[in-house]
PDB file of C-alpha atoms in Angstrom:
ATOM      1  CA  MET A 291     104.282 240.815  17.432  1.00 31.00           C
ATOM      2  CA  GLU A 292     107.474 242.361  16.066  1.00 40.00           C
ATOM      3  CA  LEU A 293     108.756 245.268  18.156  1.00 39.00           C
ATOM      4  CA  SER A 294     110.649 248.327  17.038  1.00 47.00           C
ATOM      5  CA  HIS A 295     113.441 249.363  19.375  1.00 48.00           C
ATOM      6  CA  ARG A 296     111.366 252.522  19.951  1.00 47.00           C
ATOM      7  CA  ASP A 297     108.627 250.334  21.436  1.00 43.00           C
ATOM      8  CA  ILE A 298     111.008 249.160  24.149  1.00 40.00           C
ATOM      9  CA  VAL A 299     111.366 251.986  26.664  1.00 39.00           C
ATOM     10  CA  PRO A 300     114.448 251.736  28.907  1.00 43.00           C
ATOM     11  CA  GLU A 301     114.125 252.342  32.588  1.00 46.00           C
ATOM     12  CA  GLU A 302     114.548 255.956  33.618  1.00 47.00           C
ATOM     13  CA  GLY A 303     118.215 256.880  33.848  1.00 54.00           C
ATOM     14  CA  MET A 304     119.373 253.733  32.048  1.00 74.00           C
ATOM     15  CA  ALA A 305     122.379 254.353  29.800  1.00 88.00           C
ATOM     16  CA  PRO A 306     122.040 253.696  26.055  1.00 91.00           C
ATOM     17  CA  HIS A 307     123.189 250.216  25.014  1.00 95.00           C
ATOM     18  CA  VAL A 308     125.515 250.008  22.002  1.00 97.00           C
ATOM     19  CA  ILE A 309     126.770 246.827  20.325  1.00 97.00           C
ATOM     20  CA  VAL A 310     130.217 247.077  18.699  1.00 98.00           C
ATOM     21  CA  VAL A 311     130.876 244.514  15.943  1.00 98.00           C
ATOM     22  CA  ASP A 312     134.449 244.354  14.612  1.00 97.00           C
ATOM     23  CA  ASP A 313     136.913 241.548  13.920  1.00 96.00           C
ATOM     24  CA  ASP A 314     139.829 243.632  15.282  1.00 96.00           C
ATOM     25  CA  PRO A 315     140.148 242.728  18.992  1.00 96.00           C
ATOM     26  CA  ARG A 316     142.249 245.806  19.715  1.00 97.00           C
ATOM     27  CA  LEU A 317     139.621 248.157  18.299  1.00 96.00           C
ATOM     28  CA  ARG A 318     136.826 246.316  20.127  1.00 96.00           C
ATOM     29  CA  ARG A 319     138.646 246.741  23.436  1.00 96.00           C
ATOM     30  CA  LEU A 320     139.412 250.396  22.722  1.00 96.00           C
ATOM     31  CA  LEU A 321     135.794 251.248  21.856  1.00 97.00           C
ATOM     32  CA  GLN A 322     134.405 249.174  24.708  1.00 97.00           C
ATOM     33  CA  ARG A 323     136.584 251.022  27.209  1.00 97.00           C
ATOM     34  CA  TYR A 324     136.095 254.486  25.710  1.00 96.00           C
ATOM     35  CA  LEU A 325     132.322 254.301  25.234  1.00 96.00           C
ATOM     36  CA  SER A 326     131.876 252.729  28.675  1.00 96.00           C
ATOM     37  CA  GLU A 327     133.776 255.661  30.170  1.00 96.00           C
ATOM     38  CA  GLN A 328     131.354 257.978  28.336  1.00 95.00           C
ATOM     39  CA  GLY A 329     128.360 256.359  30.045  1.00 94.00           C
ATOM     40  CA  PHE A 330     127.236 253.763  27.488  1.00 95.00           C
ATOM     41  CA  ARG A 331     126.463 250.128  28.145  1.00 95.00           C
ATOM     42  CA  ILE A 332     128.495 248.086  25.647  1.00 97.00           C
ATOM     43  CA  SER A 333     128.248 244.621  24.111  1.00 96.00           C
ATOM     44  CA  VAL A 334     130.893 243.423  21.652  1.00 97.00           C
ATOM     45  CA  ALA A 335     130.961 240.842  18.860  1.00 97.00           C
ATOM     46  CA  ALA A 336     133.834 239.683  16.642  1.00 97.00           C
ATOM     47  CA  ASN A 337     131.708 238.938  13.580  1.00 97.00           C
ATOM     48  CA  ALA A 338     128.191 238.931  12.176  1.00 97.00           C
ATOM     49  CA  ALA A 339     127.368 235.502  13.601  1.00 97.00           C
ATOM     50  CA  GLU A 340     128.240 236.640  17.132  1.00 97.00           C
ATOM     51  CA  ALA A 341     126.264 239.835  16.591  1.00 97.00           C
ATOM     52  CA  ARG A 342     123.181 237.871  15.531  1.00 96.00           C
ATOM     53  CA  GLN A 343     123.489 235.678  18.626  1.00 95.00           C
ATOM     54  CA  THR A 344     123.804 238.745  20.855  1.00 94.00           C
ATOM     55  CA  LEU A 345     120.751 240.360  19.258  1.00 94.00           C
ATOM     56  CA  GLN A 346     118.663 237.336  20.216  1.00 92.00           C
ATOM     57  CA  GLY A 347     119.117 238.271  23.863  1.00 89.00           C
ATOM     58  CA  ILE A 348     119.223 242.072  23.877  1.00 88.00           C
ATOM     59  CA  GLN A 349     117.729 245.026  21.998  1.00 88.00           C
ATOM     60  CA  PRO A 350     120.516 247.635  21.787  1.00 92.00           C
ATOM     61  CA  ASP A 351     119.900 251.305  21.121  1.00 92.00           C
ATOM     62  CA  ALA A 352     122.571 251.531  18.387  1.00 94.00           C
ATOM     63  CA  MET A 353     125.158 249.458  16.540  1.00 97.00           C
ATOM     64  CA  VAL A 354     128.740 250.232  15.489  1.00 97.00           C
ATOM     65  CA  LEU A 355     129.557 247.797  12.685  1.00 97.00           C
ATOM     66  CA  ASP A 356     132.732 247.056  10.736  1.00 96.00           C
ATOM     67  CA  VAL A 357     132.237 246.587   6.991  1.00 94.00           C
ATOM     68  CA  THR A 358     135.184 244.378   6.029  1.00 92.00           C
ATOM     69  CA  MET A 359     134.739 241.325   8.268  1.00 94.00           C
ATOM     70  CA  PRO A 360     135.315 237.709   7.218  1.00 93.00           C
ATOM     71  CA  GLY A 361     132.177 235.757   6.436  1.00 94.00           C
ATOM     72  CA  GLU A 362     129.050 237.908   6.375  1.00 96.00           C
ATOM     73  CA  ASN A 363     130.327 241.473   6.022  1.00 95.00           C
ATOM     74  CA  GLY A 364     128.909 244.631   7.524  1.00 96.00           C
ATOM     75  CA  LEU A 365     126.916 245.653   4.457  1.00 95.00           C
ATOM     76  CA  GLU A 366     125.278 242.242   4.249  1.00 96.00           C
ATOM     77  CA  LEU A 367     124.436 242.245   7.957  1.00 97.00           C
ATOM     78  CA  THR A 368     123.023 245.772   7.733  1.00 96.00           C
ATOM     79  CA  ARG A 369     120.806 244.812   4.809  1.00 94.00           C
ATOM     80  CA  ALA A 370     119.618 241.671   6.589  1.00 95.00           C
ATOM     81  CA  LEU A 371     118.792 243.560   9.790  1.00 94.00           C
ATOM     82  CA  ARG A 372     116.782 246.162   7.882  1.00 90.00           C
ATOM     83  CA  ASP A 373     114.914 243.456   5.978  1.00 88.00           C
ATOM     84  CA  ALA A 374     114.057 241.891   9.342  1.00 87.00           C
ATOM     85  CA  GLY A 375     112.595 245.173  10.624  1.00 82.00           C
ATOM     86  CA  GLN A 376     115.498 246.261  12.855  1.00 86.00           C
ATOM     87  CA  ASP A 377     115.464 250.059  12.927  1.00 83.00           C
ATOM     88  CA  LEU A 378     118.231 250.822  15.421  1.00 88.00           C
ATOM     89  CA  PRO A 379     120.829 253.390  14.251  1.00 90.00           C
ATOM     90  CA  ILE A 380     123.770 251.676  12.530  1.00 94.00           C
ATOM     91  CA  VAL A 381     127.146 253.406  12.151  1.00 94.00           C
ATOM     92  CA  LEU A 382     129.447 251.608   9.720  1.00 94.00           C
ATOM     93  CA  LEU A 383     133.229 251.570  10.112  1.00 94.00           C
ATOM     94  CA  THR A 384     135.534 250.914   7.175  1.00 87.00           C
ATOM     95  CA  ALA A 385     139.056 251.447   5.936  1.00 82.00           C
ATOM     96  CA  ARG A 386     137.501 252.478   2.621  1.00 71.00           C
ATOM     97  CA  GLY A 387     136.247 255.995   3.139  1.00 64.00           C
ATOM     98  CA  GLU A 388     135.512 257.019  -0.454  1.00 71.00           C
ATOM     99  CA  PRO A 389     132.107 258.638  -1.130  1.00 72.00           C
ATOM    100  CA  ALA A 390     131.068 255.675  -3.311  1.00 78.00           C
ATOM    101  CA  ASP A 391     131.693 253.302  -0.394  1.00 79.00           C
ATOM    102  CA  ARG A 392     129.655 255.487   1.933  1.00 80.00           C
ATOM    103  CA  ILE A 393     126.801 255.548  -0.554  1.00 84.00           C
ATOM    104  CA  SER A 394     126.876 251.732  -0.616  1.00 88.00           C
ATOM    105  CA  GLY A 395     126.515 251.751   3.157  1.00 88.00           C
ATOM    106  CA  LEU A 396     123.545 254.107   3.055  1.00 87.00           C
ATOM    107  CA  GLU A 397     121.906 252.040   0.311  1.00 89.00           C
ATOM    108  CA  ALA A 398     122.264 248.972   2.528  1.00 91.00           C
ATOM    109  CA  GLY A 399     120.380 250.807   5.274  1.00 89.00           C
ATOM    110  CA  ALA A 400     123.097 252.310   7.472  1.00 91.00           C
ATOM    111  CA  ASP A 401     122.558 255.671   9.129  1.00 88.00           C
ATOM    112  CA  ASP A 402     126.153 256.841   9.190  1.00 88.00           C
ATOM    113  CA  TYR A 403     129.644 255.958   8.000  1.00 87.00           C
ATOM    114  CA  LEU A 404     133.096 256.531   9.519  1.00 89.00           C
ATOM    115  CA  GLY A 405     136.336 255.828   7.673  1.00 88.00           C
ATOM    116  CA  LYS A 406     139.219 254.268   9.570  1.00 89.00           C
ATOM    117  CA  PRO A 407     141.282 255.569  11.230  1.00 89.00           C
ATOM    118  CA  PHE A 408     138.901 257.799  13.181  1.00 91.00           C
ATOM    119  CA  GLU A 409     138.828 259.671  16.444  1.00 93.00           C
ATOM    120  CA  PRO A 410     136.736 257.873  19.087  1.00 94.00           C
ATOM    121  CA  ARG A 411     135.279 261.231  20.068  1.00 94.00           C
ATOM    122  CA  GLU A 412     133.863 261.670  16.551  1.00 92.00           C
ATOM    123  CA  LEU A 413     132.134 258.306  16.839  1.00 94.00           C
ATOM    124  CA  LEU A 414     130.802 259.346  20.247  1.00 94.00           C
ATOM    125  CA  LEU A 415     129.346 262.573  18.859  1.00 90.00           C
ATOM    126  CA  ARG A 416     127.725 260.772  15.938  1.00 88.00           C
ATOM    127  CA  LEU A 417     126.166 258.162  18.225  1.00 91.00           C
ATOM    128  CA  LYS A 418     124.799 260.875  20.494  1.00 88.00           C
ATOM    129  CA  ALA A 419     123.367 262.734  17.499  1.00 81.00           C
ATOM    130  CA  HIS A 420     121.518 259.646  16.247  1.00 82.00           C
ATOM    131  CA  LEU A 421     120.193 258.826  19.703  1.00 83.00           C
ATOM    132  CA  ARG A 422     118.994 262.427  20.133  1.00 75.00           C
ATOM    133  CA  ARG A 423     116.998 262.147  16.924  1.00 67.00           C
ATOM    134  CA  LEU A 424     115.136 259.177  18.373  1.00 63.00           C
ATOM    135  CA  ALA A 425     114.446 260.823  21.745  1.00 59.00           C
ATOM    136  CA  PRO A 426     111.099 262.612  22.220  1.00 51.00           C
ATOM    137  CA  ALA A 427     111.370 266.329  21.468  1.00 48.00           C
ATOM    138  CA  PRO A 428     110.142 268.885  24.020  1.00 48.00           C
ATOM    139  CA  ALA A 429     106.392 269.394  23.946  1.00 47.00           C
ATOM    140  CA  ALA A 430     106.974 273.110  23.445  1.00 43.00           C
ATOM    141  CA  ASP A 431     107.920 272.399  19.823  1.00 47.00           C
ATOM    142  CA  ASN A 432     104.189 272.545  18.968  1.00 49.00           C
ATOM    143  CA  LEU A 433     104.770 270.620  15.762  1.00 62.00           C
ATOM    144  CA  ARG A 434     101.603 269.260  14.226  1.00 78.00           C
ATOM    145  CA  ILE A 435     100.890 265.739  13.044  1.00 85.00           C
ATOM    146  CA  ILE A 436     101.582 265.288   9.321  1.00 89.00           C
ATOM    147  CA  ARG A 437      99.086 263.177   7.334  1.00 92.00           C
ATOM    148  CA  LEU A 438     100.551 261.058   4.551  1.00 94.00           C
ATOM    149  CA  GLY A 439      97.571 259.246   3.091  1.00 93.00           C
ATOM    150  CA  GLU A 440      96.620 256.500   5.543  1.00 92.00           C
ATOM    151  CA  LYS A 441      99.754 257.139   7.594  1.00 93.00           C
ATOM    152  CA  GLU A 442     100.578 259.863  10.123  1.00 92.00           C
ATOM    153  CA  PHE A 443     103.950 261.238  11.154  1.00 90.00           C
ATOM    154  CA  ASP A 444     104.487 262.782  14.577  1.00 84.00           C
ATOM    155  CA  PRO A 445     107.581 265.057  14.300  1.00 77.00           C
ATOM    156  CA  VAL A 446     107.816 265.398  18.081  1.00 72.00           C
ATOM    157  CA  ARG A 447     108.132 261.643  18.596  1.00 73.00           C
ATOM    158  CA  ALA A 448     109.701 260.943  15.171  1.00 74.00           C
ATOM    159  CA  LEU A 449     107.042 258.252  14.819  1.00 81.00           C
ATOM    160  CA  LEU A 450     105.302 257.105  11.640  1.00 88.00           C
ATOM    161  CA  SER A 451     102.083 255.152  12.194  1.00 91.00           C
ATOM    162  CA  GLY A 452      99.528 253.554   9.901  1.00 89.00           C
ATOM    163  CA  PRO A 453      96.414 251.377   9.933  1.00 88.00           C
ATOM    164  CA  GLU A 454      98.496 248.373  10.981  1.00 84.00           C
ATOM    165  CA  GLY A 455     100.452 250.178  13.689  1.00 87.00           C
ATOM    166  CA  ASN A 456     103.868 251.804  13.812  1.00 86.00           C
ATOM    167  CA  VAL A 457     105.944 251.840  10.623  1.00 82.00           C
ATOM    168  CA  HIS A 458     109.604 251.068  11.192  1.00 76.00           C
ATOM    169  CA  LEU A 459     111.919 253.947  10.234  1.00 81.00           C
ATOM    170  CA  THR A 460     115.671 253.882  10.590  1.00 81.00           C
ATOM    171  CA  GLY A 461     117.374 256.771  12.351  1.00 79.00           C
ATOM    172  CA  GLY A 462     118.339 258.315   9.025  1.00 82.00           C
ATOM    173  CA  GLU A 463     114.855 257.970   7.561  1.00 87.00           C
ATOM    174  CA  ALA A 464     113.256 259.469  10.676  1.00 85.00           C
ATOM    175  CA  ALA A 465     115.745 262.340  10.624  1.00 85.00           C
ATOM    176  CA  LEU A 466     115.018 263.150   6.962  1.00 90.00           C
ATOM    177  CA  LEU A 467     111.245 263.027   7.435  1.00 91.00           C
ATOM    178  CA  SER A 468     111.537 265.210  10.554  1.00 88.00           C
ATOM    179  CA  VAL A 469     113.506 267.822   8.597  1.00 89.00           C
ATOM    180  CA  LEU A 470     110.983 267.923   5.742  1.00 92.00           C
ATOM    181  CA  ALA A 471     107.964 267.862   8.083  1.00 89.00           C
ATOM    182  CA  ARG A 472     109.085 270.998   9.874  1.00 86.00           C
ATOM    183  CA  ARG A 473     108.441 272.979   6.683  1.00 89.00           C
ATOM    184  CA  PRO A 474     105.836 271.073   4.661  1.00 91.00           C
ATOM    185  CA  ASN A 475     105.129 272.353   1.132  1.00 94.00           C
ATOM    186  CA  GLU A 476     108.485 274.160   1.082  1.00 95.00           C
ATOM    187  CA  VAL A 477     111.301 273.063  -1.195  1.00 96.00           C
ATOM    188  CA  PHE A 478     114.552 271.948   0.442  1.00 95.00           C
ATOM    189  CA  SER A 479     117.692 271.945  -1.670  1.00 94.00           C
ATOM    190  CA  ARG A 480     119.887 268.866  -1.539  1.00 91.00           C
ATOM    191  CA  GLU A 481     122.558 271.014   0.076  1.00 91.00           C
ATOM    192  CA  GLU A 482     120.191 272.092   2.880  1.00 92.00           C
ATOM    193  CA  ILE A 483     119.185 268.498   3.551  1.00 92.00           C
ATOM    194  CA  ALA A 484     122.789 267.279   3.498  1.00 87.00           C
ATOM    195  CA  ARG A 485     123.734 269.902   6.110  1.00 86.00           C
ATOM    196  CA  ALA A 486     120.743 269.052   8.296  1.00 85.00           C
ATOM    197  CA  LEU A 487     121.592 265.332   8.179  1.00 82.00           C
ATOM    198  CA  ASP A 488     125.366 265.826   8.620  1.00 76.00           C
ATOM    199  CA  MET A 489     125.967 264.403   5.153  1.00 74.00           C
ATOM    200  CA  ALA A 490     127.630 267.396   3.560  1.00 69.00           C
ATOM    201  CA  GLU A 491     130.979 265.609   3.236  1.00 65.00           C
ATOM    202  CA  ILE A 492     129.395 262.677   1.377  1.00 65.00           C
ATOM    203  CA  GLY A 493     127.538 264.822  -1.126  1.00 68.00           C
ATOM    204  CA  GLU A 494     124.124 265.155  -2.721  1.00 76.00           C
ATOM    205  CA  ARG A 495     123.997 261.521  -3.857  1.00 81.00           C
ATOM    206  CA  ALA A 496     123.656 260.500  -0.197  1.00 82.00           C
ATOM    207  CA  VAL A 497     120.542 262.683   0.072  1.00 89.00           C
ATOM    208  CA  ASP A 498     119.034 260.988  -2.988  1.00 90.00           C
ATOM    209  CA  VAL A 499     119.661 257.582  -1.397  1.00 88.00           C
ATOM    210  CA  GLN A 500     117.908 258.597   1.833  1.00 89.00           C
ATOM    211  CA  VAL A 501     114.974 260.010  -0.134  1.00 94.00           C
ATOM    212  CA  THR A 502     114.632 256.740  -2.061  1.00 93.00           C
ATOM    213  CA  ARG A 503     114.638 254.778   1.199  1.00 90.00           C
ATOM    214  CA  LEU A 504     112.079 257.078   2.820  1.00 94.00           C
ATOM    215  CA  ARG A 505     109.728 256.852  -0.173  1.00 95.00           C
ATOM    216  CA  ARG A 506     109.589 253.082   0.327  1.00 92.00           C
ATOM    217  CA  ARG A 507     108.161 253.762   3.795  1.00 91.00           C
ATOM    218  CA  ILE A 508     105.652 256.510   3.105  1.00 94.00           C
ATOM    219  CA  GLU A 509     104.516 256.145  -0.507  1.00 95.00           C
ATOM    220  CA  PRO A 510     101.877 253.681  -1.754  1.00 93.00           C
ATOM    221  CA  ASP A 511     103.975 253.460  -4.951  1.00 94.00           C
ATOM    222  CA  PRO A 512     107.539 254.827  -4.549  1.00 93.00           C
ATOM    223  CA  ARG A 513     107.855 255.056  -8.345  1.00 93.00           C
ATOM    224  CA  GLU A 514     104.941 257.537  -8.445  1.00 95.00           C
ATOM    225  CA  PRO A 515     105.428 259.684  -5.308  1.00 95.00           C
ATOM    226  CA  ARG A 516     102.334 261.377  -3.885  1.00 95.00           C
ATOM    227  CA  PHE A 517     103.953 263.044  -0.885  1.00 96.00           C
ATOM    228  CA  LEU A 518     107.723 263.363  -1.283  1.00 97.00           C
ATOM    229  CA  HIS A 519     108.254 265.130  -4.598  1.00 97.00           C
ATOM    230  CA  THR A 520     111.359 265.908  -6.608  1.00 96.00           C
ATOM    231  CA  ILE A 521     111.477 269.490  -7.860  1.00 95.00           C
ATOM    232  CA  ARG A 522     113.819 269.380 -10.819  1.00 92.00           C
ATOM    233  CA  GLY A 523     116.840 271.621 -10.367  1.00 91.00           C
ATOM    234  CA  ARG A 524     115.775 272.687  -6.857  1.00 94.00           C
ATOM    235  CA  GLY A 525     115.474 269.732  -4.485  1.00 95.00           C
ATOM    236  CA  TYR A 526     112.682 267.979  -2.592  1.00 97.00           C
ATOM    237  CA  VAL A 527     109.384 268.952  -1.005  1.00 97.00           C
ATOM    238  CA  LEU A 528     107.028 267.094   1.345  1.00 96.00           C
ATOM    239  CA  LYS A 529     103.371 267.648   0.425  1.00 95.00           C
ATOM    240  CA  PRO A 530     101.190 266.110   3.142  1.00 91.00           C
ATOM    241  CA  GLY A 531      97.567 265.222   2.682  1.00 85.00           C
ATOM    242  CA  VAL A 532      95.016 262.453   2.418  1.00 69.00           C
ATOM    243  CA  GLN A 533      95.565 262.138  -1.397  1.00 56.00           C
TER     244      GLN A 533
END
């Protein structure tokens, strides 16, 4: 049976495990040292092939992945991992920081995008934010289960389940559905969603990409949405139900 990384519960007190994949040995050493000092367990790989080999032996909590590597690049590896059901948060690194490049990363399945050069502390904060989204929320939230046809979404656990078991959501997809589920039947503007997902600097197109990805997970037919609707000129609304 295929496992989501959320199905593998680390021992209490165990530090999150991050794999850093970059063909620049200096940057690998820098990030390995810095993130280790911040309490993370770190594995490193110089290319996609090494990353694939590492993933055969461990299930990390997140991945930091360079885009422009020789051989299989970061976008191709991201797409392949998503196709294989890997839902761990992926933060892409690239020297090309234009919005169009970031959109390409999101379309491939990444959760976040950092342009080089970057401050290691910014990467740290982004990793922590993605890992927080995957951690169980306090029970005091009192958020109710959202029905989406034959599937159910638990906003507290950020877990989507269906007749065949848990449905794999990436960190970005889970974050978007959590935002919309907190106010079902209310319209969110693209600007509101972008702020909530820390995508304001990328723009509204990034929100549209995440919505398209999420519809593939929750809709029987993503081309004819039953639950996640576009409200022309206003934004998006989640309309739960058995429909």
